Amino acid sequence: MNIKKTMAGFFLAGAMCSTVLPLSVQADEAPEWLGGELKKPLSETRIGITLLYPGSNAYQAKYAEAAEQYTKELGLDATVMDPQGDPATQFNQLQDMVSKNLDAIVLWPTSQNALIPAVRQASRAGIPVITSNSPIGEAGRRYIQSHTGPDDCAQAQQAAEILGDALNGEGNIVVVEGTPGYTVSILRKNCFMDTMEDAYPNIKILASQTAEWNREKAQTVMETYLTKFGDEIDGVYAFDDGMGLGVISALQGAGKKPGEVKVVTCNLFGEGWDAIKNGWETGSNKQSPIDDAILAIQTAVKVANGIEVPAIDTIETPKITADNVDQFERPTW
């Protein structure tokens, strides 16, 4: 089976990579990255931003902080909202944004499909919507102006390559998943599994279970795996680094030594950077919540000013292992 299902496959247009850095500007000036004229001052540009659940992990918290800071630096009239992972709350937030006739909306969706009616309502009201980090369901993508964030399929493929190579193409692994049905979870699972099947057919997946993006739940899942499979486990794939750190805690509690079980994740955290340095984590990839937030906001400002944007715009997520970890600054999240 060949890998066909990349993040770009979720949309009609191909991906374009962007490097984004915060730049302070005067509220009446067009920033260099805009690529066009301002229809009105940035101080009069109204942007609504509704996130996933900033209180759930360090990445989302840093994203929310960056969004708050960057909109202030730009001088935007912006509001950052936290639905605490509840689709009904986020649905109401979107409807409120539509009623206020905002210039653009940034949406980090809490649900793949539950928000589609609200996104459709925004589109029909002429308010451009940018999805950030995770796409919404296929039926709603016609109402989205652009999607920004990491290429989750590419990240999963990278994780499979790191783990497969670390095991020399043989052994047994277990998987710790994110929330079922969430687009990021779907991509980080399917693209990993497909790469394993294609490139590392002698690696057996013993079990795969959700920990819902939660570090403590991931530790519990891994403890269960260790009880069931014991020394049969050669490697672990966790969908994000927070859960990977929970896995490492379970391994430490079981008396394992650094590197005895290969742990690979997506989306490296600061503690994960440390874990790579000290041998507990085999590898991950860089994903900056600051770049993630800034790209979404810049895209929202562009569409608010009638400037054409790609259907999908991704942030870079290079592999990080013990071989190159010193080339990357320790994440602050």
mmCIF file of C-alpha atoms in Angstrom:
data_model
loop_
_atom_site.group_PDB
_atom_site.id
_atom_site.type_symbol
_atom_site.label_atom_id
_atom_site.label_comp_id
_atom_site.label_asym_id
_atom_site.label_seq_id
_atom_site.Cartn_x
_atom_site.Cartn_y
_atom_site.Cartn_z
ATOM 1 C CA MET A 1 0.000 0.000 0.000
ATOM 2 C CA ASN A 2 1.498 3.375 -1.007
ATOM 3 C CA ILE A 3 1.129 6.466 1.109
ATOM 4 C CA LYS A 4 -1.380 8.675 -0.667
ATOM 5 C CA LYS A 5 -3.152 10.269 2.269
ATOM 6 C CA THR A 6 -1.177 13.369 3.126
ATOM 7 C CA MET A 7 -2.518 16.459 4.785
ATOM 8 C CA ALA A 8 -2.675 18.168 1.411
ATOM 9 C CA GLY A 9 -5.046 15.466 0.283
ATOM 10 C CA PHE A 10 -7.665 16.897 2.623
ATOM 11 C CA PHE A 11 -7.903 19.994 0.416
ATOM 12 C CA LEU A 12 -8.128 20.987 -3.218
ATOM 13 C CA ALA A 13 -4.853 22.924 -3.320
ATOM 14 C CA GLY A 14 -1.300 21.911 -2.464
ATOM 15 C CA ALA A 15 0.680 22.929 0.566
ATOM 16 C CA MET A 16 3.009 25.903 0.713
ATOM 17 C CA CYS A 17 5.548 26.123 3.522
ATOM 18 C CA SER A 18 5.987 29.373 5.440
ATOM 19 C CA THR A 19 8.485 30.579 7.969
ATOM 20 C CA VAL A 20 6.824 33.035 10.310
ATOM 21 C CA LEU A 21 8.385 35.292 12.900
ATOM 22 C CA PRO A 22 6.690 37.910 15.084
ATOM 23 C CA LEU A 23 7.160 41.440 13.818
ATOM 24 C CA SER A 24 5.802 44.458 15.635
ATOM 25 C CA VAL A 25 4.099 46.944 13.348
ATOM 26 C CA GLN A 26 2.187 50.156 13.686
ATOM 27 C CA ALA A 27 -1.552 49.586 13.631
ATOM 28 C CA ASP A 28 -1.954 51.816 10.563
ATOM 29 C CA GLU A 29 0.880 50.248 8.550
ATOM 30 C CA ALA A 30 0.772 47.226 6.258
ATOM 31 C CA PRO A 31 3.267 44.619 7.529
ATOM 32 C CA GLU A 32 5.779 43.273 5.020
ATOM 33 C CA TRP A 33 4.304 39.773 5.097
ATOM 34 C CA LEU A 34 0.832 41.005 4.093
ATOM 35 C CA GLY A 35 1.614 41.083 0.391
ATOM 36 C CA GLY A 36 -0.968 43.750 -0.367
ATOM 37 C CA GLU A 37 -2.786 46.853 0.831
ATOM 38 C CA LEU A 38 -4.737 47.244 4.043
ATOM 39 C CA LYS A 39 -8.435 47.892 3.500
ATOM 40 C CA LYS A 40 -8.539 49.536 6.911
ATOM 41 C CA PRO A 41 -6.091 50.019 9.796
ATOM 42 C CA LEU A 42 -5.072 46.924 11.731
ATOM 43 C CA SER A 43 -6.494 48.573 14.837
ATOM 44 C CA GLU A 44 -9.926 48.405 13.199
ATOM 45 C CA THR A 45 -9.504 44.843 11.908
ATOM 46 C CA ARG A 46 -11.612 42.524 14.065
ATOM 47 C CA ILE A 47 -10.443 38.931 14.385
ATOM 48 C CA GLY A 48 -12.092 36.224 16.478
ATOM 49 C CA ILE A 49 -9.925 33.312 17.620
ATOM 50 C CA THR A 50 -11.383 30.199 19.244
ATOM 51 C CA LEU A 51 -8.954 27.487 20.295
ATOM 52 C CA LEU A 52 -9.166 23.853 21.351
ATOM 53 C CA TYR A 53 -8.328 23.594 25.065
ATOM 54 C CA PRO A 54 -5.290 25.660 26.165
ATOM 55 C CA GLY A 55 -5.469 24.189 29.660
ATOM 56 C CA SER A 56 -4.946 20.620 28.460
ATOM 57 C CA ASN A 57 -1.243 20.705 27.577
ATOM 58 C CA ALA A 58 1.825 22.919 27.242
ATOM 59 C CA TYR A 59 1.609 23.227 23.447
ATOM 60 C CA GLN A 60 -1.915 24.610 23.454
ATOM 61 C CA ALA A 61 -1.112 26.930 26.352
ATOM 62 C CA LYS A 62 1.871 28.342 24.450
ATOM 63 C CA TYR A 63 -0.242 28.708 21.299
ATOM 64 C CA ALA A 64 -2.854 30.729 23.225
ATOM 65 C CA GLU A 65 -0.150 32.885 24.792
ATOM 66 C CA ALA A 66 1.457 33.514 21.389
ATOM 67 C CA ALA A 67 -1.914 34.395 19.842
ATOM 68 C CA GLU A 68 -2.637 36.921 22.590
ATOM 69 C CA GLN A 69 0.815 38.462 22.308
ATOM 70 C CA TYR A 70 0.978 38.601 18.517
ATOM 71 C CA THR A 71 -2.467 40.154 18.044
ATOM 72 C CA LYS A 72 -1.443 42.850 20.545
ATOM 73 C CA GLU A 73 1.838 43.432 18.699
ATOM 74 C CA LEU A 74 -0.095 43.907 15.470
ATOM 75 C CA GLY A 75 -2.603 46.180 17.184
ATOM 76 C CA LEU A 76 -5.545 44.055 16.046
ATOM 77 C CA ASP A 77 -8.987 44.225 17.596
ATOM 78 C CA ALA A 78 -8.881 40.533 18.500
ATOM 79 C CA THR A 79 -10.421 38.186 21.041
ATOM 80 C CA VAL A 80 -8.943 34.792 21.953
ATOM 81 C CA MET A 81 -11.512 32.338 23.326
ATOM 82 C CA ASP A 82 -11.124 29.017 25.150
ATOM 83 C CA PRO A 83 -14.001 26.528 24.717
ATOM 84 C CA GLN A 84 -12.199 24.059 27.015
ATOM 85 C CA GLY A 85 -12.516 21.304 24.446
ATOM 86 C CA ASP A 86 -16.321 21.489 24.318
ATOM 87 C CA PRO A 87 -17.818 21.551 20.780
ATOM 88 C CA ALA A 88 -21.119 23.044 22.008
ATOM 89 C CA THR A 89 -19.292 25.948 23.647
ATOM 90 C CA GLN A 90 -17.171 26.519 20.563
ATOM 91 C CA PHE A 91 -20.256 26.350 18.341
ATOM 92 C CA ASN A 92 -21.807 29.159 20.403
ATOM 93 C CA GLN A 93 -18.580 31.156 20.213
ATOM 94 C CA LEU A 94 -18.621 30.897 16.424
ATOM 95 C CA GLN A 95 -22.241 31.994 16.242
ATOM 96 C CA ASP A 96 -21.433 34.974 18.452
ATOM 97 C CA MET A 97 -18.572 35.928 16.131
ATOM 98 C CA VAL A 98 -20.908 35.753 13.150
ATOM 99 C CA SER A 99 -23.454 37.972 14.896
ATOM 100 C CA LYS A 100 -20.708 40.558 15.454
ATOM 101 C CA ASN A 101 -19.808 40.482 11.737
ATOM 102 C CA LEU A 102 -16.082 40.084 12.345
ATOM 103 C CA ASP A 103 -13.524 40.507 9.572
ATOM 104 C CA ALA A 104 -12.135 36.972 9.950
ATOM 105 C CA ILE A 105 -12.217 33.962 12.272
ATOM 106 C CA VAL A 106 -9.422 31.620 13.342
ATOM 107 C CA LEU A 107 -10.752 28.229 14.422
ATOM 108 C CA TRP A 108 -8.821 25.423 16.101
ATOM 109 C CA PRO A 109 -11.723 22.962 15.981
ATOM 110 C CA THR A 110 -12.794 20.886 18.958
ATOM 111 C CA SER A 111 -14.706 18.520 16.679
ATOM 112 C CA GLN A 112 -14.332 17.282 13.140
ATOM 113 C CA ASN A 113 -18.005 17.606 12.197
ATOM 114 C CA ALA A 114 -20.065 19.248 14.952
ATOM 115 C CA LEU A 115 -18.950 22.766 14.002
ATOM 116 C CA ILE A 116 -19.710 22.565 10.286
ATOM 117 C CA PRO A 117 -23.129 24.306 10.519
ATOM 118 C CA ALA A 118 -21.560 27.257 12.355
ATOM 119 C CA VAL A 119 -18.690 27.465 9.868
ATOM 120 C CA ARG A 120 -21.207 27.369 7.022
ATOM 121 C CA GLN A 121 -23.115 30.188 8.699
ATOM 122 C CA ALA A 122 -19.947 32.285 8.859
ATOM 123 C CA SER A 123 -19.161 31.600 5.215
ATOM 124 C CA ARG A 124 -22.658 32.559 4.090
ATOM 125 C CA ALA A 125 -22.339 35.764 6.107
ATOM 126 C CA GLY A 126 -19.181 36.610 4.165
ATOM 127 C CA ILE A 127 -16.820 36.067 7.100
ATOM 128 C CA PRO A 128 -13.685 34.131 6.093
ATOM 129 C CA VAL A 129 -12.754 31.254 8.400
ATOM 130 C CA ILE A 130 -9.224 29.925 8.857
ATOM 131 C CA THR A 131 -8.837 26.546 10.512
ATOM 132 C CA SER A 132 -5.633 26.159 12.487
ATOM 133 C CA ASN A 133 -3.662 23.076 13.533
ATOM 134 C CA SER A 134 -6.456 20.576 12.827
ATOM 135 C CA PRO A 135 -8.799 20.551 9.800
ATOM 136 C CA ILE A 136 -12.536 20.135 10.184
ATOM 137 C CA GLY A 137 -14.475 17.343 8.492
ATOM 138 C CA GLU A 138 -14.458 17.023 4.725
ATOM 139 C CA ALA A 139 -18.056 18.203 4.374
ATOM 140 C CA GLY A 140 -17.133 21.553 5.911
ATOM 141 C CA ARG A 141 -13.952 22.317 4.035
ATOM 142 C CA ARG A 142 -15.766 24.108 1.234
ATOM 143 C CA TYR A 143 -16.586 26.821 3.779
ATOM 144 C CA ILE A 144 -12.970 27.308 4.881
ATOM 145 C CA GLN A 145 -10.790 29.969 3.277
ATOM 146 C CA SER A 146 -7.522 28.316 4.310
ATOM 147 C CA HIS A 147 -6.038 25.793 6.709
ATOM 148 C CA THR A 148 -2.733 26.421 8.496
ATOM 149 C CA GLY A 149 -0.580 24.277 10.748
ATOM 150 C CA PRO A 150 1.585 21.166 10.746
ATOM 151 C CA ASP A 151 1.354 18.375 8.196
ATOM 152 C CA ASP A 152 0.276 15.623 10.578
ATOM 153 C CA CYS A 153 0.635 12.873 8.007
ATOM 154 C CA ALA A 154 4.234 13.858 7.297
ATOM 155 C CA GLN A 155 4.938 13.940 11.029
ATOM 156 C CA ALA A 156 3.530 10.438 11.456
ATOM 157 C CA GLN A 157 5.630 9.182 8.565
ATOM 158 C CA GLN A 158 8.700 10.741 10.186
ATOM 159 C CA ALA A 159 7.874 9.034 13.485
ATOM 160 C CA ALA A 160 7.523 5.676 11.735
ATOM 161 C CA GLU A 161 10.884 6.134 10.039
ATOM 162 C CA ILE A 162 12.634 7.084 13.288
ATOM 163 C CA LEU A 163 11.155 4.142 15.180
ATOM 164 C CA GLY A 164 11.539 1.637 12.352
ATOM 165 C CA ASP A 165 15.186 2.543 11.820
ATOM 166 C CA ALA A 166 15.912 2.512 15.570
ATOM 167 C CA LEU A 167 14.582 -1.062 15.710
ATOM 168 C CA ASN A 168 16.464 -2.056 12.543
ATOM 169 C CA GLY A 169 13.142 -2.997 10.979
ATOM 170 C CA GLU A 170 12.246 -5.722 13.472
ATOM 171 C CA GLY A 171 10.446 -6.010 16.801
ATOM 172 C CA ASN A 172 7.199 -5.322 18.620
ATOM 173 C CA ILE A 173 5.675 -1.935 19.343
ATOM 174 C CA VAL A 174 2.653 -0.439 21.065
ATOM 175 C CA VAL A 175 0.837 2.772 20.163
ATOM 176 C CA VAL A 176 -0.613 5.503 22.397
ATOM 177 C CA GLU A 177 -3.250 7.457 20.454
ATOM 178 C CA GLY A 178 -4.855 10.867 20.747
ATOM 179 C CA THR A 179 -8.613 11.440 20.932
ATOM 180 C CA PRO A 180 -10.502 9.106 18.531
ATOM 181 C CA GLY A 181 -12.258 10.790 15.603
ATOM 182 C CA TYR A 182 -10.143 13.940 15.849
ATOM 183 C CA THR A 183 -8.528 14.707 12.493
ATOM 184 C CA VAL A 184 -5.008 14.954 13.904
ATOM 185 C CA SER A 185 -5.459 11.566 15.568
ATOM 186 C CA ILE A 186 -6.710 10.018 12.340
ATOM 187 C CA LEU A 187 -3.745 11.298 10.333
ATOM 188 C CA ARG A 188 -1.134 10.484 12.959
ATOM 189 C CA LYS A 189 -2.480 6.955 13.151
ATOM 190 C CA ASN A 190 -3.194 6.067 9.531
ATOM 191 C CA CYS A 191 -0.025 7.552 8.062
ATOM 192 C CA PHE A 192 2.122 5.903 10.737
ATOM 193 C CA MET A 193 0.463 2.522 10.237
ATOM 194 C CA ASP A 194 0.742 2.734 6.454
ATOM 195 C CA THR A 195 4.436 3.622 6.618
ATOM 196 C CA MET A 196 5.089 0.755 9.003
ATOM 197 C CA GLU A 197 3.243 -1.677 6.738
ATOM 198 C CA ASP A 198 5.090 -0.493 3.637
ATOM 199 C CA ALA A 199 8.616 0.067 4.927
ATOM 200 C CA TYR A 200 8.897 -2.067 8.066
ATOM 201 C CA PRO A 201 6.764 -5.194 7.546
ATOM 202 C CA ASN A 202 8.667 -7.141 10.217
ATOM 203 C CA ILE A 203 7.623 -4.780 12.985
ATOM 204 C CA LYS A 204 4.501 -6.012 14.774
ATOM 205 C CA ILE A 205 2.020 -3.666 16.434
ATOM 206 C CA LEU A 206 0.908 -5.409 19.623
ATOM 207 C CA ALA A 207 -1.792 -2.914 20.631
ATOM 208 C CA SER A 208 -3.064 0.621 20.052
ATOM 209 C CA GLN A 209 -5.105 2.539 22.628
ATOM 210 C CA THR A 210 -6.144 6.145 23.224
ATOM 211 C CA ALA A 211 -4.855 8.353 26.026
ATOM 212 C CA GLU A 212 -6.797 11.400 24.742
ATOM 213 C CA TRP A 213 -3.714 13.672 24.508
ATOM 214 C CA ASN A 214 -3.282 13.415 28.292
ATOM 215 C CA ARG A 215 0.082 12.712 29.920
ATOM 216 C CA GLU A 216 -1.296 10.965 33.000
ATOM 217 C CA LYS A 217 -3.633 8.785 30.937
ATOM 218 C CA ALA A 218 -0.725 7.867 28.678
ATOM 219 C CA GLN A 219 1.249 6.717 31.704
ATOM 220 C CA THR A 220 -1.678 4.525 32.748
ATOM 221 C CA VAL A 221 -2.040 3.088 29.231
ATOM 222 C CA MET A 222 1.667 2.284 29.127
ATOM 223 C CA GLU A 223 1.551 0.676 32.561
ATOM 224 C CA THR A 224 -1.245 -1.548 31.260
ATOM 225 C CA TYR A 225 0.834 -2.442 28.204
ATOM 226 C CA LEU A 226 3.809 -3.334 30.409
ATOM 227 C CA THR A 227 1.637 -5.543 32.584
ATOM 228 C CA LYS A 228 0.193 -7.319 29.548
ATOM 229 C CA PHE A 229 3.224 -7.579 27.261
ATOM 230 C CA GLY A 230 6.235 -7.056 29.543
ATOM 231 C CA ASP A 231 9.588 -7.472 27.819
ATOM 232 C CA GLU A 232 7.925 -8.162 24.463
ATOM 233 C CA ILE A 233 7.698 -4.391 23.910
ATOM 234 C CA ASP A 234 10.622 -3.015 21.915
ATOM 235 C CA GLY A 235 9.193 0.375 21.009
ATOM 236 C CA VAL A 236 6.385 2.869 21.561
ATOM 237 C CA TYR A 237 4.785 5.462 19.298
ATOM 238 C CA ALA A 238 2.877 8.242 21.064
ATOM 239 C CA PHE A 239 0.879 10.731 19.009
ATOM 240 C CA ASP A 240 2.375 13.705 20.867
ATOM 241 C CA ASP A 241 5.255 14.401 23.207
ATOM 242 C CA GLY A 242 3.082 15.031 26.251
ATOM 243 C CA MET A 243 1.793 11.477 26.040
ATOM 244 C CA GLY A 244 5.305 10.291 25.258
ATOM 245 C CA LEU A 245 6.480 11.751 28.549
ATOM 246 C CA GLY A 246 3.751 9.775 30.301
ATOM 247 C CA VAL A 247 5.039 6.658 28.558
ATOM 248 C CA ILE A 248 8.565 7.399 29.789
ATOM 249 C CA SER A 249 7.292 7.777 33.362
ATOM 250 C CA ALA A 250 5.732 4.315 33.106
ATOM 251 C CA LEU A 251 8.970 2.845 31.752
ATOM 252 C CA GLN A 252 10.946 4.428 34.560
ATOM 253 C CA GLY A 253 8.465 3.087 37.100
ATOM 254 C CA ALA A 254 8.896 -0.391 35.650
ATOM 255 C CA GLY A 255 12.660 -0.234 36.103
ATOM 256 C CA LYS A 256 13.530 0.075 32.424
ATOM 257 C CA LYS A 257 16.815 1.706 31.416
ATOM 258 C CA PRO A 258 17.151 4.657 28.998
ATOM 259 C CA GLY A 259 16.852 3.409 25.429
ATOM 260 C CA GLU A 260 15.830 -0.111 26.418
ATOM 261 C CA VAL A 261 12.414 0.614 24.899
ATOM 262 C CA LYS A 262 12.493 3.023 21.947
ATOM 263 C CA VAL A 263 10.026 5.894 22.436
ATOM 264 C CA VAL A 264 9.087 8.056 19.442
ATOM 265 C CA THR A 265 6.558 10.895 19.362
ATOM 266 C CA CYS A 266 5.301 13.805 17.309
ATOM 267 C CA ASN A 267 5.552 17.446 18.381
ATOM 268 C CA LEU A 268 8.557 17.734 20.709
ATOM 269 C CA PHE A 269 8.133 19.463 24.109
ATOM 270 C CA GLY A 270 10.900 20.887 26.302
ATOM 271 C CA GLU A 271 10.915 17.852 28.591
ATOM 272 C CA GLY A 272 11.023 15.651 25.509
ATOM 273 C CA TRP A 273 14.104 17.540 24.311
ATOM 274 C CA ASP A 274 15.685 16.679 27.668
ATOM 275 C CA ALA A 275 14.553 13.059 27.282
ATOM 276 C CA ILE A 276 16.285 12.787 23.902
ATOM 277 C CA LYS A 277 19.436 14.219 25.443
ATOM 278 C CA ASN A 278 19.433 11.687 28.287
ATOM 279 C CA GLY A 279 18.453 8.702 26.156
ATOM 280 C CA TRP A 280 14.868 8.097 27.261
ATOM 281 C CA GLU A 281 13.313 9.341 24.013
ATOM 282 C CA THR A 282 14.521 8.143 20.627
ATOM 283 C CA GLY A 283 13.111 10.928 18.492
ATOM 284 C CA SER A 284 10.315 13.319 17.579
ATOM 285 C CA ASN A 285 9.819 16.334 15.330
ATOM 286 C CA LYS A 286 9.831 20.059 15.896
ATOM 287 C CA GLN A 287 6.443 21.771 15.915
ATOM 288 C CA SER A 288 6.347 25.317 17.223
ATOM 289 C CA PRO A 289 3.058 26.556 18.727
ATOM 290 C CA ILE A 290 4.369 30.081 18.239
ATOM 291 C CA ASP A 291 4.813 29.586 14.484
ATOM 292 C CA ASP A 292 1.476 27.747 14.447
ATOM 293 C CA ALA A 293 -0.397 30.666 16.021
ATOM 294 C CA ILE A 294 1.369 33.400 14.063
ATOM 295 C CA LEU A 295 0.773 31.774 10.681
ATOM 296 C CA ALA A 296 -2.948 31.413 11.427
ATOM 297 C CA ILE A 297 -3.249 35.058 12.491
ATOM 298 C CA GLN A 298 -1.282 36.354 9.512
ATOM 299 C CA THR A 299 -3.497 34.314 7.200
ATOM 300 C CA ALA A 300 -6.625 35.702 8.876
ATOM 301 C CA VAL A 301 -5.377 39.260 8.404
ATOM 302 C CA LYS A 302 -4.645 38.554 4.748
ATOM 303 C CA VAL A 303 -8.105 37.182 3.986
ATOM 304 C CA ALA A 304 -9.697 40.028 5.959
ATOM 305 C CA ASN A 305 -8.018 42.348 3.470
ATOM 306 C CA GLY A 306 -9.047 40.368 0.405
ATOM 307 C CA ILE A 307 -5.570 38.982 -0.233
ATOM 308 C CA GLU A 308 -5.378 35.538 -1.809
ATOM 309 C CA VAL A 309 -3.976 32.762 0.373
ATOM 310 C CA PRO A 310 -3.212 29.091 -0.328
ATOM 311 C CA ALA A 311 -5.851 26.539 0.596
ATOM 312 C CA ILE A 312 -3.312 25.003 2.945
ATOM 313 C CA ASP A 313 -0.166 26.504 4.446
ATOM 314 C CA THR A 314 2.091 24.409 6.646
ATOM 315 C CA ILE A 315 4.741 25.024 9.266
ATOM 316 C CA GLU A 316 7.982 23.085 9.064
ATOM 317 C CA THR A 317 8.382 20.025 11.320
ATOM 318 C CA PRO A 318 11.898 18.585 10.944
ATOM 319 C CA LYS A 319 12.936 15.305 12.567
ATOM 320 C CA ILE A 320 14.803 15.516 15.871
ATOM 321 C CA THR A 321 16.912 12.652 17.237
ATOM 322 C CA ALA A 322 20.019 12.332 19.393
ATOM 323 C CA ASP A 323 22.073 12.940 16.238
ATOM 324 C CA ASN A 324 20.813 16.498 15.724
ATOM 325 C CA VAL A 325 19.036 17.568 18.931
ATOM 326 C CA ASP A 326 21.763 20.114 19.755
ATOM 327 C CA GLN A 327 20.970 21.926 16.504
ATOM 328 C CA PHE A 328 17.533 22.845 17.897
ATOM 329 C CA GLU A 329 16.761 25.199 20.736
ATOM 330 C CA ARG A 330 15.039 23.573 23.699
ATOM 331 C CA PRO A 331 11.266 24.213 23.370
ATOM 332 C CA THR A 332 9.767 26.514 25.993
ATOM 333 C CA TRP A 333 6.528 24.524 26.070
#
